[in-house]
Every structure is written in structure tokens, then in C-alpha cells.
mmCIF file of C-alpha atoms and ligand atoms in Angstrom:
data_model
loop_
_atom_site.group_PDB
_atom_site.id
_atom_site.type_symbol
_atom_site.label_atom_id
_atom_site.label_comp_id
_atom_site.label_asym_id
_atom_site.label_seq_id
_atom_site.Cartn_x
_atom_site.Cartn_y
_atom_site.Cartn_z
ATOM 1 C CA UNK A 1 4.420 -6.183 1.492
ATOM 2 C CA UNK A 2 0.913 -5.558 2.615
ATOM 3 C CA UNK A 3 -0.922 -5.567 6.138
ATOM 4 C CA UNK A 4 -4.165 -6.725 7.188
ATOM 5 C CA UNK A 5 -5.334 -3.830 9.902
ATOM 6 C CA UNK A 6 -8.020 -3.810 12.533
ATOM 7 C CA UNK A 7 -9.635 -0.408 11.301
ATOM 8 C CA UNK A 8 -11.555 0.921 8.689
ATOM 9 C CA UNK A 9 -8.924 1.331 6.477
ATOM 10 C CA UNK A 10 -8.277 -2.317 6.383
ATOM 11 C CA UNK A 11 -4.565 -2.436 5.273
ATOM 12 C CA UNK A 12 -0.919 -0.759 5.273
ATOM 13 C CA UNK A 13 1.684 -1.218 2.441
ATOM 14 C CA UNK A 14 5.724 -1.779 3.614
ATOM 15 C CA UNK A 15 8.125 -2.290 1.014
ATOM 16 C CA UNK A 16 11.237 -3.897 0.489
ATOM 17 C CA UNK A 17 13.913 -2.151 -1.722
ATOM 18 C CA UNK A 18 17.578 -3.539 -2.455
ATOM 19 C CA UNK A 19 20.508 -1.795 -1.171
ATOM 20 C CA UNK A 20 24.100 -1.849 -2.830
ATOM 21 C CA UNK A 21 25.185 -4.089 -0.707
ATOM 22 C CA UNK A 22 23.086 -6.988 -2.136
ATOM 23 C CA UNK A 23 21.049 -6.753 0.888
ATOM 24 C CA UNK A 24 17.689 -4.920 1.481
ATOM 25 C CA UNK A 25 16.143 -1.384 3.055
ATOM 26 C CA UNK A 26 12.455 -2.231 4.572
ATOM 27 C CA UNK A 27 10.203 1.551 4.139
ATOM 28 C CA UNK A 28 7.733 0.733 7.237
ATOM 29 C CA UNK A 29 6.981 -2.176 9.542
ATOM 30 C CA UNK A 30 3.020 -2.061 9.535
ATOM 31 C CA UNK A 31 1.015 -2.564 12.947
ATOM 32 C CA UNK A 32 3.048 -4.502 15.852
ATOM 33 C CA UNK A 33 -0.013 -7.241 15.830
ATOM 34 C CA UNK A 34 0.494 -10.861 17.036
ATOM 35 C CA UNK A 35 2.182 -12.752 13.999
ATOM 36 C CA UNK A 36 4.284 -9.875 12.399
ATOM 37 C CA UNK A 37 7.188 -11.203 12.935
ATOM 38 C CA UNK A 38 6.103 -14.279 11.352
ATOM 39 C CA UNK A 39 4.769 -12.317 8.045
ATOM 40 C CA UNK A 40 8.171 -10.663 7.950
ATOM 41 C CA UNK A 41 10.334 -13.613 8.356
ATOM 42 C CA UNK A 42 8.201 -15.350 5.550
ATOM 43 C CA UNK A 43 7.979 -12.106 3.479
ATOM 44 C CA UNK A 44 12.451 -11.635 3.981
ATOM 45 C CA UNK A 45 12.920 -15.635 3.290
ATOM 46 C CA UNK A 46 16.157 -15.582 4.265
ATOM 47 C CA UNK A 47 17.195 -11.682 2.234
ATOM 48 C CA UNK A 48 19.144 -9.896 4.595
ATOM 49 C CA UNK A 49 17.751 -7.100 5.696
ATOM 50 C CA UNK A 50 20.240 -3.815 6.021
ATOM 51 C CA UNK A 51 18.298 -1.065 7.589
ATOM 52 C CA UNK A 52 14.786 -0.178 8.457
ATOM 53 C CA UNK A 53 13.067 3.115 7.279
ATOM 54 C CA UNK A 54 10.256 4.837 9.104
ATOM 55 C CA UNK A 55 8.207 7.627 7.519
ATOM 56 C CA UNK A 56 6.463 8.605 10.501
ATOM 57 C CA UNK A 57 5.401 7.369 13.699
ATOM 58 C CA UNK A 58 1.627 6.503 13.253
ATOM 59 C CA UNK A 59 1.149 3.158 14.649
ATOM 60 C CA UNK A 60 0.876 1.350 10.848
ATOM 61 C CA UNK A 61 3.874 2.443 9.493
ATOM 62 C CA UNK A 62 5.873 2.275 12.959
ATOM 63 C CA UNK A 63 4.439 -0.522 15.065
ATOM 64 C CA UNK A 64 6.298 -3.313 13.925
ATOM 65 C CA UNK A 65 9.298 -2.160 13.999
ATOM 66 C CA UNK A 66 10.726 -3.688 16.780
ATOM 67 C CA UNK A 67 10.042 -7.103 15.761
ATOM 68 C CA UNK A 68 11.386 -6.505 12.767
ATOM 69 C CA UNK A 69 15.011 -5.140 14.069
ATOM 70 C CA UNK A 70 15.031 -7.825 16.825
ATOM 71 C CA UNK A 71 14.454 -10.312 13.533
ATOM 72 C CA UNK A 72 17.141 -9.066 11.685
ATOM 73 C CA UNK A 73 19.639 -7.321 13.282
ATOM 74 C CA UNK A 74 19.225 -4.439 10.978
ATOM 75 C CA UNK A 75 19.075 -0.684 12.681
ATOM 76 C CA UNK A 76 15.981 1.982 12.355
ATOM 77 C CA UNK A 77 16.340 4.742 11.039
ATOM 78 C CA UNK A 78 13.761 7.788 11.813
ATOM 79 C CA UNK A 79 13.792 11.593 11.368
ATOM 80 C CA UNK A 80 14.572 13.093 15.402
ATOM 81 C CA UNK A 81 11.441 15.042 15.577
ATOM 82 C CA UNK A 82 9.037 11.836 14.478
ATOM 83 C CA UNK A 83 11.156 10.173 17.092
ATOM 84 C CA UNK A 84 10.466 12.548 19.823
ATOM 85 C CA UNK A 85 6.419 12.491 18.240
ATOM 86 C CA UNK A 86 6.357 8.574 18.689
ATOM 87 C CA UNK A 87 7.572 8.671 22.273
ATOM 88 C CA UNK A 88 5.005 11.472 23.051
ATOM 89 C CA UNK A 89 2.273 9.378 21.433
ATOM 90 C CA UNK A 90 3.516 5.702 22.338
ATOM 91 C CA UNK A 91 5.745 5.869 25.366
ATOM 92 C CA UNK A 92 5.217 5.690 28.724
ATOM 93 C CA UNK A 93 5.478 8.837 30.076
ATOM 94 C CA UNK A 94 3.380 10.377 27.003
ATOM 95 C CA UNK A 95 1.183 13.386 26.507
ATOM 96 C CA UNK A 96 -2.443 12.997 28.203
ATOM 97 C CA UNK A 97 -4.524 14.396 25.087
ATOM 98 C CA UNK A 98 -7.631 15.144 27.834
ATOM 99 C CA UNK A 99 -6.874 19.023 28.349
ATOM 100 C CA UNK A 100 -6.207 18.855 24.575
ATOM 101 C CA UNK A 101 -9.935 17.010 24.347
ATOM 102 C CA UNK A 102 -11.832 19.344 26.990
ATOM 103 C CA UNK A 103 -10.332 22.647 25.097
ATOM 104 C CA UNK A 104 -11.468 21.694 22.126
ATOM 105 C CA UNK A 105 -15.216 20.762 23.089
ATOM 106 C CA UNK A 106 -15.218 17.358 22.894
ATOM 107 C CA UNK A 107 -17.668 15.385 24.856
ATOM 108 C CA UNK A 108 -16.753 13.745 28.414
ATOM 109 C CA UNK A 109 -17.906 10.235 27.264
ATOM 110 C CA UNK A 110 -15.985 10.721 23.606
ATOM 111 C CA UNK A 111 -12.417 11.267 26.000
ATOM 112 C CA UNK A 112 -13.417 8.485 27.854
ATOM 113 C CA UNK A 113 -13.821 5.544 24.745
ATOM 114 C CA UNK A 114 -10.628 7.707 23.239
ATOM 115 C CA UNK A 115 -8.918 6.964 25.844
ATOM 116 C CA UNK A 116 -9.920 3.655 25.859
ATOM 117 C CA UNK A 117 -8.575 3.128 22.418
ATOM 118 C CA UNK A 118 -5.316 4.872 22.708
ATOM 119 C CA UNK A 119 -4.906 2.702 25.632
ATOM 120 C CA UNK A 120 -5.628 -0.589 23.407
ATOM 121 C CA UNK A 121 -3.397 1.284 20.551
ATOM 122 C CA UNK A 122 -0.629 1.615 22.439
ATOM 123 C CA UNK A 123 -0.205 -1.750 23.020
ATOM 124 C CA UNK A 124 0.256 -2.604 19.144
ATOM 125 C CA UNK A 125 3.007 0.319 19.024
ATOM 126 C CA UNK A 126 6.403 -1.550 19.443
ATOM 127 C CA UNK A 127 8.772 1.429 18.343
ATOM 128 C CA UNK A 128 12.710 0.976 18.577
ATOM 129 C CA UNK A 129 13.638 3.302 21.539
ATOM 130 C CA UNK A 130 17.542 4.934 20.480
ATOM 131 C CA UNK A 131 17.094 4.266 16.390
ATOM 132 C CA UNK A 132 19.477 6.405 14.092
ATOM 133 C CA UNK A 133 18.361 9.567 13.074
ATOM 134 C CA UNK A 134 17.864 10.771 9.297
ATOM 135 C CA UNK A 135 17.082 13.783 8.012
ATOM 136 C CA UNK A 136 16.053 15.608 5.412
ATOM 137 C CA UNK A 137 18.955 16.430 2.641
ATOM 138 C CA UNK A 138 20.429 12.709 3.426
ATOM 139 C CA UNK A 139 21.035 9.852 0.866
ATOM 140 C CA UNK A 140 20.327 6.504 1.371
ATOM 141 C CA UNK A 141 21.646 4.279 -1.088
ATOM 142 C CA UNK A 142 21.152 7.019 -3.980
ATOM 143 C CA UNK A 143 17.353 7.622 -2.528
ATOM 144 C CA UNK A 144 17.045 10.966 -0.823
ATOM 145 C CA UNK A 145 15.414 11.691 2.103
ATOM 146 C CA UNK A 146 12.607 14.341 1.435
ATOM 147 C CA UNK A 147 10.719 16.493 4.282
ATOM 148 C CA UNK A 148 7.020 15.741 3.744
ATOM 149 C CA UNK A 149 4.988 17.298 6.744
ATOM 150 C CA UNK A 150 1.606 17.826 7.143
ATOM 151 C CA UNK A 151 -0.119 14.469 7.999
ATOM 152 C CA UNK A 152 2.835 14.070 10.668
ATOM 153 C CA UNK A 153 5.022 17.295 12.006
ATOM 154 C CA UNK A 154 8.374 15.154 10.963
ATOM 155 C CA UNK A 155 6.982 13.046 8.094
ATOM 156 C CA UNK A 156 9.728 12.088 5.653
ATOM 157 C CA UNK A 157 9.720 10.214 2.306
ATOM 158 C CA UNK A 158 12.270 8.406 -0.051
ATOM 159 C CA UNK A 159 12.770 9.461 -4.147
ATOM 160 C CA UNK A 160 14.754 8.148 -6.591
ATOM 161 C CA UNK A 161 14.966 8.531 -10.219
ATOM 162 C CA UNK A 162 11.721 9.168 -10.178
ATOM 163 C CA UNK A 163 9.995 7.058 -7.909
ATOM 164 C CA UNK A 164 8.371 8.104 -4.537
ATOM 165 C CA UNK A 165 8.022 6.081 -1.580
ATOM 166 C CA UNK A 166 5.676 7.904 -0.041
ATOM 167 C CA UNK A 167 4.415 7.096 3.278
ATOM 168 C CA UNK A 168 1.048 8.851 3.576
ATOM 169 C CA UNK A 169 2.174 11.799 2.107
ATOM 170 C CA UNK A 170 -0.286 11.383 -0.709
ATOM 171 C CA UNK A 171 -2.948 8.925 -1.408
ATOM 172 C CA UNK A 172 -5.661 7.679 -4.244
ATOM 173 C CA UNK A 173 -9.186 7.247 -3.412
ATOM 174 C CA UNK A 174 -8.790 8.721 0.266
ATOM 175 C CA UNK A 175 -6.603 11.973 1.457
ATOM 176 C CA UNK A 176 -4.323 11.741 4.103
ATOM 177 C CA UNK A 177 -5.979 12.615 7.773
ATOM 178 C CA UNK A 178 -4.360 16.251 8.317
ATOM 179 C CA UNK A 179 -5.126 16.971 12.166
ATOM 180 C CA UNK A 180 -3.759 19.439 14.661
ATOM 181 C CA UNK A 181 -2.882 17.067 17.518
ATOM 182 C CA UNK A 182 -2.079 18.410 20.996
ATOM 183 C CA UNK A 183 1.866 17.550 19.964
ATOM 184 C CA UNK A 184 1.601 19.122 16.431
ATOM 185 C CA UNK A 185 2.795 22.111 15.280
ATOM 186 C CA UNK A 186 -0.012 24.609 14.883
ATOM 187 C CA UNK A 187 -0.159 25.278 11.164
ATOM 188 C CA UNK A 188 -0.282 21.701 9.629
ATOM 189 C CA UNK A 189 -2.352 22.174 6.981
ATOM 190 C CA UNK A 190 -0.218 25.289 5.689
ATOM 191 C CA UNK A 191 2.386 22.595 5.983
ATOM 192 C CA UNK A 192 0.704 20.143 4.189
ATOM 193 C CA UNK A 193 -0.152 22.291 1.095
ATOM 194 C CA UNK A 194 3.844 23.506 0.844
ATOM 195 C CA UNK A 195 4.527 19.430 0.558
ATOM 196 C CA UNK A 196 2.211 18.675 -2.018
ATOM 197 C CA UNK A 197 3.684 22.235 -4.257
ATOM 198 C CA UNK A 198 7.212 20.221 -3.793
ATOM 199 C CA UNK A 199 5.230 17.069 -5.188
ATOM 200 C CA UNK A 200 4.083 19.271 -7.435
ATOM 201 C CA UNK A 201 7.900 20.775 -8.646
ATOM 202 C CA UNK A 202 9.617 17.400 -7.914
ATOM 203 C CA UNK A 203 7.119 15.338 -10.468
ATOM 204 C CA UNK A 204 8.024 12.349 -9.192
ATOM 205 C CA UNK A 205 6.959 9.367 -11.927
ATOM 206 C CA UNK A 206 4.983 7.437 -9.423
ATOM 207 C CA UNK A 207 3.894 7.435 -5.554
ATOM 208 C CA UNK A 208 4.136 4.156 -3.575
ATOM 209 C CA UNK A 209 2.187 4.594 -0.720
ATOM 210 C CA UNK A 210 1.379 3.601 2.670
ATOM 211 C CA UNK A 211 -2.413 2.608 1.391
ATOM 212 C CA UNK A 212 -4.272 2.213 -1.326
ATOM 213 C CA UNK A 213 -3.242 1.810 -5.090
ATOM 214 C CA UNK A 214 0.358 3.332 -6.178
ATOM 215 C CA UNK A 215 -0.281 6.661 -7.656
ATOM 216 C CA UNK A 216 0.388 7.233 -11.612
ATOM 217 C CA UNK A 217 -0.086 10.848 -11.603
ATOM 218 C CA UNK A 218 1.453 12.372 -8.200
ATOM 219 C CA UNK A 219 1.475 16.057 -9.912
ATOM 220 C CA UNK A 220 -2.487 15.262 -10.626
ATOM 221 C CA UNK A 221 -2.821 13.556 -7.522
ATOM 222 C CA UNK A 222 -1.348 16.276 -5.262
ATOM 223 C CA UNK A 223 -3.435 19.134 -7.114
ATOM 224 C CA UNK A 224 -6.431 17.594 -6.675
ATOM 225 C CA UNK A 225 -5.649 16.767 -2.582
ATOM 226 C CA UNK A 226 -5.032 20.567 -2.807
ATOM 227 C CA UNK A 227 -8.435 21.655 -4.359
ATOM 228 C CA UNK A 228 -10.206 18.983 -1.858
ATOM 229 C CA UNK A 229 -8.560 21.230 0.843
ATOM 230 C CA UNK A 230 -9.543 24.587 -0.513
ATOM 231 C CA UNK A 231 -12.959 23.250 -0.375
ATOM 232 C CA UNK A 232 -13.238 21.899 2.787
ATOM 233 C CA UNK A 233 -11.740 25.361 4.258
ATOM 234 C CA UNK A 234 -14.725 27.332 2.388
ATOM 235 C CA UNK A 235 -16.877 24.604 4.099
ATOM 236 C CA UNK A 236 -15.325 25.370 7.711
ATOM 237 C CA UNK A 237 -15.874 29.112 6.998
ATOM 238 C CA UNK A 238 -19.314 28.230 5.853
ATOM 239 C CA UNK A 239 -20.004 26.614 9.373
ATOM 240 C CA UNK A 240 -18.908 29.697 11.302
ATOM 241 C CA UNK A 241 -20.819 33.098 12.643
ATOM 242 C CA UNK A 242 -20.414 35.508 15.146
ATOM 243 C CA UNK A 243 -21.040 33.145 17.568
ATOM 244 C CA UNK A 244 -18.506 30.979 18.836
ATOM 245 C CA UNK A 245 -18.167 27.362 18.403
ATOM 246 C CA UNK A 246 -15.930 24.431 19.403
ATOM 247 C CA UNK A 247 -13.433 22.562 17.195
ATOM 248 C CA UNK A 248 -15.601 19.687 17.894
ATOM 249 C CA UNK A 249 -18.851 21.420 17.111
ATOM 250 C CA UNK A 250 -17.672 22.551 13.732
ATOM 251 C CA UNK A 251 -16.692 18.541 13.099
ATOM 252 C CA UNK A 252 -20.514 17.582 13.531
ATOM 253 C CA UNK A 253 -20.807 19.850 10.826
ATOM 254 C CA UNK A 254 -18.232 19.203 8.340
ATOM 255 C CA UNK A 255 -18.413 15.511 8.928
ATOM 256 C CA UNK A 256 -22.148 14.675 9.602
ATOM 257 C CA UNK A 257 -22.274 10.783 9.738
ATOM 258 C CA UNK A 258 -22.027 9.069 12.729
ATOM 259 C CA UNK A 259 -18.606 7.949 13.365
ATOM 260 C CA UNK A 260 -17.179 6.194 16.336
ATOM 261 C CA UNK A 261 -15.034 8.064 18.902
ATOM 262 C CA UNK A 262 -11.712 7.306 16.973
ATOM 263 C CA UNK A 263 -12.754 8.694 13.645
ATOM 264 C CA UNK A 264 -14.478 11.674 15.458
ATOM 265 C CA UNK A 265 -11.146 12.469 16.366
ATOM 266 C CA UNK A 266 -9.619 12.220 13.538
ATOM 267 C CA UNK A 267 -12.605 14.288 12.468
ATOM 268 C CA UNK A 268 -12.284 16.852 14.819
ATOM 269 C CA UNK A 269 -8.721 17.250 14.337
ATOM 270 C CA UNK A 270 -8.641 17.677 10.783
ATOM 271 C CA UNK A 271 -11.529 20.544 11.251
ATOM 272 C CA UNK A 272 -8.953 21.998 13.568
ATOM 273 C CA UNK A 273 -6.443 22.593 11.105
ATOM 274 C CA UNK A 274 -8.943 23.774 9.081
ATOM 275 C CA UNK A 275 -9.857 26.427 11.470
ATOM 276 C CA UNK A 276 -6.273 27.145 12.394
ATOM 277 C CA UNK A 277 -5.721 28.188 9.062
ATOM 278 C CA UNK A 278 -8.599 30.317 8.560
ATOM 279 C CA UNK A 279 -7.536 31.909 12.104
ATOM 280 C CA UNK A 280 -3.942 32.691 10.074
ATOM 281 C CA UNK A 281 -5.381 34.222 6.878
ATOM 282 C CA UNK A 282 -7.783 36.103 9.209
ATOM 283 C CA UNK A 283 -10.778 34.742 8.007
ATOM 284 C CA UNK A 284 -11.629 33.597 11.735
ATOM 285 C CA UNK A 285 -11.057 34.300 15.103
ATOM 286 C CA UNK A 286 -10.060 31.606 18.115
ATOM 287 C CA UNK A 287 -11.169 32.848 21.611
ATOM 288 C CA UNK A 288 -10.922 31.293 24.572
ATOM 289 C CA UNK A 289 -13.307 31.477 27.506
ATOM 290 C CA UNK A 290 -12.152 29.426 30.940
ATOM 291 C CA UNK A 291 -10.053 27.316 29.019
ATOM 292 C CA UNK A 292 -11.983 26.559 26.325
ATOM 293 C CA UNK A 293 -11.471 26.954 22.881
ATOM 294 C CA UNK A 294 -13.909 28.202 20.213
ATOM 295 C CA UNK A 295 -13.892 29.820 16.578
ATOM 296 C CA UNK A 296 -15.741 32.391 14.924
ATOM 297 C CA UNK A 297 -16.155 34.417 11.929
ATOM 298 C CA UNK A 298 -14.827 38.222 12.333
ATOM 299 C CA UNK A 299 -18.018 40.142 11.244
HETATM 300 ZN ZN1 ZN B 301 -0.366 7.867 9.116
#
């Protein structure tokens, strides 16, 4: 079930999967744009929905959950950590990301624009409070639930008979955004590279992704994606010298195109994930001065 999105990435795929009881399971829900409920109603065409599985809390995957649950009465299943991060990102008492952005050198005008965008986006994210928690290792109608952290800390995927419904774990044509977020684990890139290794090990026949075309050779795409990050790690190291630079500043070297503030935020998050990986490798030094974090080479 493909929904249009008002972003540069202009669509997202949700899936309907038959269940053993003669009903259906939805995997992801689209963004909570006006009309999402009607769209699901038309797609379901009277089919009984037994459950709604959320791969991760990003707006285009979780945003229509409340509408779909209300329409069908189906329970929403989501990982515990992922739910906590959904509340953090979209809840009324959620985190403020300004301190994180200031610490990493974002200009004030960019912070203000990102805050406005986040506020508007929050209006389109209708997640369900108190979902049923599901964890890696569980089985749903023969589908194994897998932890695939990296793009989101609590990202889950489903695997059955060589078919992986992957959310944003592996994408064709683009690579999933791997960022350091204010509430994320610090080693998101390490976690993601381990997830790519897991895909190579499991060797699914096909990955049905959240964006773009299905991936017919997942192990190969996982290897290509790993190679991409190795190149980006080298580029991040190249962008540094003994003179400390903020993550925002380094992002201007790694992503030199002019980006709108929300895209610059993703570019900076991705840059920070690579810099923190290099810190853990001992190749880069993180320093803090008056609440400002900066990175430099070891010599
Ligand atoms: Zn996502």
C-alpha cells in the first residue's frame, strides 16, 4: 500500500499480509495526512484487519497508526524501545532537541527552522498510546520478529520463508539515514553495520522495503551499503585536522549541496554518527568546550 509523502522522498510503502485466522496484518501505516483513514478503508475493502505492526517510529511509518487502529479495532504492535522513542519524538512532553543542536554547532536560524518543521510534522504523527509490546525473538503467524537497529534504535523487521518486510533497514537506490539523535544510542553506525552483517548471514530472498523497489539480492545490497559507509568514514576523517570542528561544520564538507534545514539536520545527524564511530575506533578525538562539542584528528 503506497502512500504519497510531501517530502523529497515522496512515497512510503506499507504492506498487508494474510494471517492464519483468515484476516490480515498491516505492516506500517503511512503518515497521518488528511485522507489516510479513507485510503486505508478503500485498500482494505472490507477485509478484516487483525493487527498493525509498526517497524519504527518515524513519521511516515507510524503516523497513520491511530486512524488505522480506530478504523479497524486492530491492536498496534510495537517494540518497547521504539514506543519510548515515539513518545520522546512526538509526545506532548517530548524532548527538546535545541541543546543537542547547539552543542553540535547548528546556527540559531537553522535551529529555529528545524523547530518549526518538527512542530508541523508532529501534527501529522498519530501514534497509538499503550500499544502491545512485541520484541525481537517473537513469532507472529510464522513471521520472526528481528531487531535491526541503526536507522532507528528499536527498529524491528519481519522474516518468513526468505521474505523480509524490512521497514527502512535496507533500501534500493538510496541508503537509510543513520544518525546520532538527541535520544539515540551513541553508536548507531556500529549497530547498523552489525544489522547489515545479520542480513548477509540470514540471506533473505527478497526485502520488501519502506521506500523504492523491492530488493531481490539483499545480501549484495547490504554489502554495497556497508561499502558506502566505509567510504563516508574515510571522507569524514579527511574532513578533519588538528583544529576542532563541529559536527554541523563537518556536514557542510560531507554534504556540500544546499539543503533545507530538515535535510541539513539529517545530514548533520549522519555526519555525527560517522564521527562518533571514528571516536570509538580511536581515529578521532571528541572535545567539549563550554558545552560545544567538536571533533579533531588524533595528531
Ligand atoms: Zn525511517
